[in-house]
Short mmCIF file of N, CA and C in Angstrom, two decimals:
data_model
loop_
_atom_site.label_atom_id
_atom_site.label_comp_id
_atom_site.label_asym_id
_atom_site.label_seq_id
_atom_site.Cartn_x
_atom_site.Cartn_y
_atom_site.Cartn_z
N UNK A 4 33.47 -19.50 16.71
CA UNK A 4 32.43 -20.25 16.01
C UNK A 4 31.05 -19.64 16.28
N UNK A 5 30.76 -18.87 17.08
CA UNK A 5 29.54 -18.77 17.83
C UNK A 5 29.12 -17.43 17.13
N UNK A 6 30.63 -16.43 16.95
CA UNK A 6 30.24 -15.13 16.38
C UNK A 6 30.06 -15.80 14.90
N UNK A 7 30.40 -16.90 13.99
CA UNK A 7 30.03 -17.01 12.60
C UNK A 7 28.42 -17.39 12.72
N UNK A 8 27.88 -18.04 13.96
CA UNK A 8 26.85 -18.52 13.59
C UNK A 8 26.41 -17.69 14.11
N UNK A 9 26.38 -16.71 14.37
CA UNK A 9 25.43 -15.17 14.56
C UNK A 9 25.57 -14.40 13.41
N UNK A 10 26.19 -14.52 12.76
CA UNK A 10 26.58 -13.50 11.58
C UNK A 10 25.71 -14.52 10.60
N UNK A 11 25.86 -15.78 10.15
CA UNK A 11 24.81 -16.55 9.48
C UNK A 11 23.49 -15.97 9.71
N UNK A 12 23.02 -16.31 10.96
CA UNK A 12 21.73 -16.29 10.77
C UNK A 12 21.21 -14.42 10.86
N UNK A 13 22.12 -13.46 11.13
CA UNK A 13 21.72 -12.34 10.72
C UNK A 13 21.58 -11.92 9.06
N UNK A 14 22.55 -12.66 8.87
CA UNK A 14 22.75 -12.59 6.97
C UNK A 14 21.16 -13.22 6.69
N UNK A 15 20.93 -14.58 6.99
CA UNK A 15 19.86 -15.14 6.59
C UNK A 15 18.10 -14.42 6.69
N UNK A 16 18.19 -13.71 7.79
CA UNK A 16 17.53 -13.09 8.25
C UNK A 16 17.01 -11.52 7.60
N UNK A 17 17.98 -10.86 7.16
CA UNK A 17 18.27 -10.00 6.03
C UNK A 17 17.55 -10.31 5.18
N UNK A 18 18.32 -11.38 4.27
CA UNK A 18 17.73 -11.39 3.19
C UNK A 18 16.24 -12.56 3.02
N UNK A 19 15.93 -12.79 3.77
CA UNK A 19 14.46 -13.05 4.27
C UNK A 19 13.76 -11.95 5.04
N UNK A 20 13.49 -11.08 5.16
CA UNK A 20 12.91 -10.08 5.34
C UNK A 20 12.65 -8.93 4.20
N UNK A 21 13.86 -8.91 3.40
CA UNK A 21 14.19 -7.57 2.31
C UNK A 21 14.01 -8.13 1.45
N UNK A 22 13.04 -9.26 0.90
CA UNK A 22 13.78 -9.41 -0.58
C UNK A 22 12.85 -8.53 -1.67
N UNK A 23 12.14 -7.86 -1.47
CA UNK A 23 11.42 -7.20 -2.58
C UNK A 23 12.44 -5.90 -2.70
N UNK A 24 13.55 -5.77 -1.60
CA UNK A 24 14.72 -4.58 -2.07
C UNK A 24 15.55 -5.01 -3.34
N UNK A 25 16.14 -6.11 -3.18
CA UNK A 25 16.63 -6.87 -4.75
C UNK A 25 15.87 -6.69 -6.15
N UNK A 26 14.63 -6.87 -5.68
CA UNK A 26 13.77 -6.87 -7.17
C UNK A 26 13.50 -5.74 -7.55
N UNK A 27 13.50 -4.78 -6.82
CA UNK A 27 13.03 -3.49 -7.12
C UNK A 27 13.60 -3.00 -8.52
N UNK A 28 12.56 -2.05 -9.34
CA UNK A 28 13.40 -1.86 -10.62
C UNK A 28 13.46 -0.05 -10.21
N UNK A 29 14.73 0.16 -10.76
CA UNK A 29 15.32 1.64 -9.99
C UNK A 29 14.49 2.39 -10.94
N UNK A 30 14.24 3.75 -10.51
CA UNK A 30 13.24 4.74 -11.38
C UNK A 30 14.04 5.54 -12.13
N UNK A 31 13.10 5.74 -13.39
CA UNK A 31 13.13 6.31 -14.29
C UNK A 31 13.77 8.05 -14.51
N UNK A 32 14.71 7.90 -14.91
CA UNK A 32 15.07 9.35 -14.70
C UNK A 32 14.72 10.79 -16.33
N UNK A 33 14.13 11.73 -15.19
CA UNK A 33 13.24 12.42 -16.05
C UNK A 33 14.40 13.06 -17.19
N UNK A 34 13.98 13.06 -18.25
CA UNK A 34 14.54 13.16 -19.54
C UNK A 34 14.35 15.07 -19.87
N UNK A 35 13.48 15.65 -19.30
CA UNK A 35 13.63 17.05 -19.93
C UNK A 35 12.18 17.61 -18.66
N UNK A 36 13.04 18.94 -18.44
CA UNK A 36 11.66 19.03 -17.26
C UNK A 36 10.40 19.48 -17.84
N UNK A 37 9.26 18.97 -16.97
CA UNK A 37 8.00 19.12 -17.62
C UNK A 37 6.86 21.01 -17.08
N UNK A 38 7.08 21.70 -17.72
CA UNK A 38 6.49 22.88 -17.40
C UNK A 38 5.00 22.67 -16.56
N UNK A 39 4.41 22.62 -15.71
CA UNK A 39 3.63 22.59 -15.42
C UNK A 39 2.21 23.50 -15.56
N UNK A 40 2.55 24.68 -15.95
CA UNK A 40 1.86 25.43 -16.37
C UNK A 40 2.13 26.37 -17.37
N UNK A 41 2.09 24.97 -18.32
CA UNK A 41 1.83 25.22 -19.95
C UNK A 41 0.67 24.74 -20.34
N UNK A 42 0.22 25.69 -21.51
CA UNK A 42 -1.00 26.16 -22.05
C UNK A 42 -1.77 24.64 -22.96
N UNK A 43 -0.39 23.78 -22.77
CA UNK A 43 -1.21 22.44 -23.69
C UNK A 43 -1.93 21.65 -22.70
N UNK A 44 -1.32 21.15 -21.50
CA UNK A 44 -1.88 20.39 -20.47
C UNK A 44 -2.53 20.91 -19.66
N UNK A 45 -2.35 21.80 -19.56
CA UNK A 45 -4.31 22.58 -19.18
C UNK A 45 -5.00 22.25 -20.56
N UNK A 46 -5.32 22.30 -21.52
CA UNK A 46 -6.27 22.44 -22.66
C UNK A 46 -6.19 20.55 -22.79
N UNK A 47 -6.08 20.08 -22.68
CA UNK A 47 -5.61 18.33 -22.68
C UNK A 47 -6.88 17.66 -21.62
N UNK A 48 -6.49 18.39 -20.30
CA UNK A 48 -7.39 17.74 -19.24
C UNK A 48 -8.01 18.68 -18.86
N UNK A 49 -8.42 19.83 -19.36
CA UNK A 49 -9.95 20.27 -18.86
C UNK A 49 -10.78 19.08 -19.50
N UNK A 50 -11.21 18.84 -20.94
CA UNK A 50 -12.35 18.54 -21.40
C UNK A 50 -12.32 17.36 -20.45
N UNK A 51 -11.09 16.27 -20.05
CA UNK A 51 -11.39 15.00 -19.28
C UNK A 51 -12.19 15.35 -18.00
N UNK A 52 -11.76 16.61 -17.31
CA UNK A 52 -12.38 16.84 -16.13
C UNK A 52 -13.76 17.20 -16.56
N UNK A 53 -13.98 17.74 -16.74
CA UNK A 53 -15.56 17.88 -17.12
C UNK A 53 -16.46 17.01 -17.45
N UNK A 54 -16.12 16.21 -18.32
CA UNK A 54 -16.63 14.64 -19.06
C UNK A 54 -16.71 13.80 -17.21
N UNK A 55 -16.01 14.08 -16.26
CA UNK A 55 -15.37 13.07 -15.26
C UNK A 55 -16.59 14.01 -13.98
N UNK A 56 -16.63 15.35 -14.20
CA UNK A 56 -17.13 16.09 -13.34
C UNK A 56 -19.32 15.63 -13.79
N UNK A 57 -19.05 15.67 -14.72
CA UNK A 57 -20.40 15.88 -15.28
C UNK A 57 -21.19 14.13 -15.31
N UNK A 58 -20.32 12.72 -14.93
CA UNK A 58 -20.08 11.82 -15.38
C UNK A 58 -21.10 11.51 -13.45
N UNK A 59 -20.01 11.96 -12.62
CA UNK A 59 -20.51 11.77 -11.44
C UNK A 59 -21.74 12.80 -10.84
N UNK A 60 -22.22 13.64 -11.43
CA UNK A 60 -23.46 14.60 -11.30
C UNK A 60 -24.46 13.32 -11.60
N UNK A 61 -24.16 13.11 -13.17
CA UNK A 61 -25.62 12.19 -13.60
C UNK A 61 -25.46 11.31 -12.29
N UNK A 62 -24.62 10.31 -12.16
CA UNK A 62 -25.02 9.01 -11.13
C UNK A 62 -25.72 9.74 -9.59
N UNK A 63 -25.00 10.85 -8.92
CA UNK A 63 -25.29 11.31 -7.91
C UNK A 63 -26.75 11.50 -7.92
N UNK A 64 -27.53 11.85 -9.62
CA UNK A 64 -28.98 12.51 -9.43
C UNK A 64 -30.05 10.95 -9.28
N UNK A 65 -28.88 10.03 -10.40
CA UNK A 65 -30.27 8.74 -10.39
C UNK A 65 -30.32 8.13 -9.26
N UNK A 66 -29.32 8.20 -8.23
CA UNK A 66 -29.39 7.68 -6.60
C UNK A 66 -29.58 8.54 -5.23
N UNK A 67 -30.48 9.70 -5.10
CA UNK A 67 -30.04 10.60 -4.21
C UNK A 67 -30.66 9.72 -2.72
N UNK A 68 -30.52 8.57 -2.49
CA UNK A 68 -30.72 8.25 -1.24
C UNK A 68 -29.16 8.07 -0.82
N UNK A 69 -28.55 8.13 -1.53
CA UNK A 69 -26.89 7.73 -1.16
C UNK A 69 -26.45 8.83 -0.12
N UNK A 70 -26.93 9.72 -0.27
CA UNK A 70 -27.04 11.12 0.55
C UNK A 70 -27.23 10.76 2.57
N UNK A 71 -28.07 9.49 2.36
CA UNK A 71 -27.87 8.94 3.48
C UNK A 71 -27.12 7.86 4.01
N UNK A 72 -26.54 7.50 3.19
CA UNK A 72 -25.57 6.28 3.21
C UNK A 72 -24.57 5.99 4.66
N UNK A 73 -24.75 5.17 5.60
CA UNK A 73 -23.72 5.38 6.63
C UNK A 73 -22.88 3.92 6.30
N UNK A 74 -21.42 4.20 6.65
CA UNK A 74 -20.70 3.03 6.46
C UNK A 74 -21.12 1.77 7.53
N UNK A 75 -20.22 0.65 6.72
CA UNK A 75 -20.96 -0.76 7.63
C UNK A 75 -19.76 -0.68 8.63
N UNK A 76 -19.75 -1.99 9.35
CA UNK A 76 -18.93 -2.29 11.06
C UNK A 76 -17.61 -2.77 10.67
N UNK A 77 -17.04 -2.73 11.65
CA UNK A 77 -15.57 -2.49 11.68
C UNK A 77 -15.10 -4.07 11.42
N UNK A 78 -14.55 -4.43 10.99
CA UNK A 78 -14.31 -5.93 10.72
C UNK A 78 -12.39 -5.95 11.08
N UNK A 79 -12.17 -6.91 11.97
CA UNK A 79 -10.90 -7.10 12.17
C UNK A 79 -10.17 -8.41 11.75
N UNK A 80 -9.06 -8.16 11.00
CA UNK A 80 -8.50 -9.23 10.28
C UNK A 80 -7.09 -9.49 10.91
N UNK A 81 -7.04 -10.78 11.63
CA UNK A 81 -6.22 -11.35 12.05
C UNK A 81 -5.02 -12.49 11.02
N UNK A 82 -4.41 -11.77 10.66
CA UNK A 82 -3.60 -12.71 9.34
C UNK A 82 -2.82 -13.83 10.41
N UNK A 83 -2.10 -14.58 9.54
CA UNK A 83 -1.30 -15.90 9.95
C UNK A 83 -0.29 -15.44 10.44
N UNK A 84 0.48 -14.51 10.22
CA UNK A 84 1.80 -13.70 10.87
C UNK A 84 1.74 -13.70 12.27
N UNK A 85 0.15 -13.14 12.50
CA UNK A 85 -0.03 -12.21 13.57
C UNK A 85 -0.95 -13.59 14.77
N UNK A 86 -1.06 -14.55 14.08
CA UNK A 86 -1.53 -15.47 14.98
C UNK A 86 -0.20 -16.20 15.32
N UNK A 87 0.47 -16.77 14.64
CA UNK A 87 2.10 -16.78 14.65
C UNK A 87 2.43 -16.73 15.63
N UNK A 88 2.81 -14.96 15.83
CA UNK A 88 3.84 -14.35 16.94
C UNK A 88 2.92 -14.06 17.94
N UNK A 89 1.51 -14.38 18.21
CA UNK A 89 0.82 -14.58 19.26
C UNK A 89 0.60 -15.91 19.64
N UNK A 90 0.81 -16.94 18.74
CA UNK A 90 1.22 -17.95 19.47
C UNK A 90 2.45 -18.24 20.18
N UNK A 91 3.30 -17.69 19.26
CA UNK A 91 4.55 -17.81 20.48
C UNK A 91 4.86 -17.61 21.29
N UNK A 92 4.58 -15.98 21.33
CA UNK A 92 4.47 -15.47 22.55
C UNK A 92 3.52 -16.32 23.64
N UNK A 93 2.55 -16.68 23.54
CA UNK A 93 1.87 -17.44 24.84
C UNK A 93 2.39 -18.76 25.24
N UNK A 94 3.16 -19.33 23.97
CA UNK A 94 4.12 -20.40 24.62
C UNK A 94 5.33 -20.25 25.06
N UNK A 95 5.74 -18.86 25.22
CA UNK A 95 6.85 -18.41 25.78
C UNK A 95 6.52 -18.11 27.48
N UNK A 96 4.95 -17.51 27.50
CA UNK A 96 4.72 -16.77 28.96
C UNK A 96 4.21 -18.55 29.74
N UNK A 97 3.72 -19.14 28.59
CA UNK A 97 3.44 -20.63 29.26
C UNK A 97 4.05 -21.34 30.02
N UNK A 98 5.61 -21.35 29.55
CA UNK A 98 6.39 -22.08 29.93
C UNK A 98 7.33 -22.01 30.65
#
């Protein structure tokens, strides 16, 4: 009886942990291989790169104090999980 109710709650446990493995939708399988260096997709995304290159020049010139920009402070995020299994744990060393 003792090994079914270990095997329960490992089953249960499983599939409360994994379940975004069930939902997953399996990938797409490639239909014809894609040349990578063919003469259309170079000629396709140069003009985007440029439009994209030339796009971030203008903004870079109307702000050049950004040049000094330092990032802000480190901020630490304690989720509910993690207060959780630190509560338990201290009612485990508590007791």
């Amino acid at each position: 009886m003792k090994t079914i109710q270990r095997l329960v709650v490992t089953a249960l446990l499983a599939v409360w942990m994994f379940p975004a493995v069930g939902m997953a939708k399996p990938l797409p399988t490639p239909t014809a291989e894609v040349d990578p260096h063919s003469a259309e997709t170079s000629s396709t995304q140069q003009p985007a790169a440029d439009k994209e290159a030339a796009s971030f020049a203008a903004r870079e010139q109307q702000s050049p104090d950004l040049a000094n920009f330092k990032g802000g402070g480190v901020y630490i995020y304690l989720g509910s999980g993690a207060a959780l299994v630190l509560l338990i744990v201290l009612l485990i060393i508590l007791v």
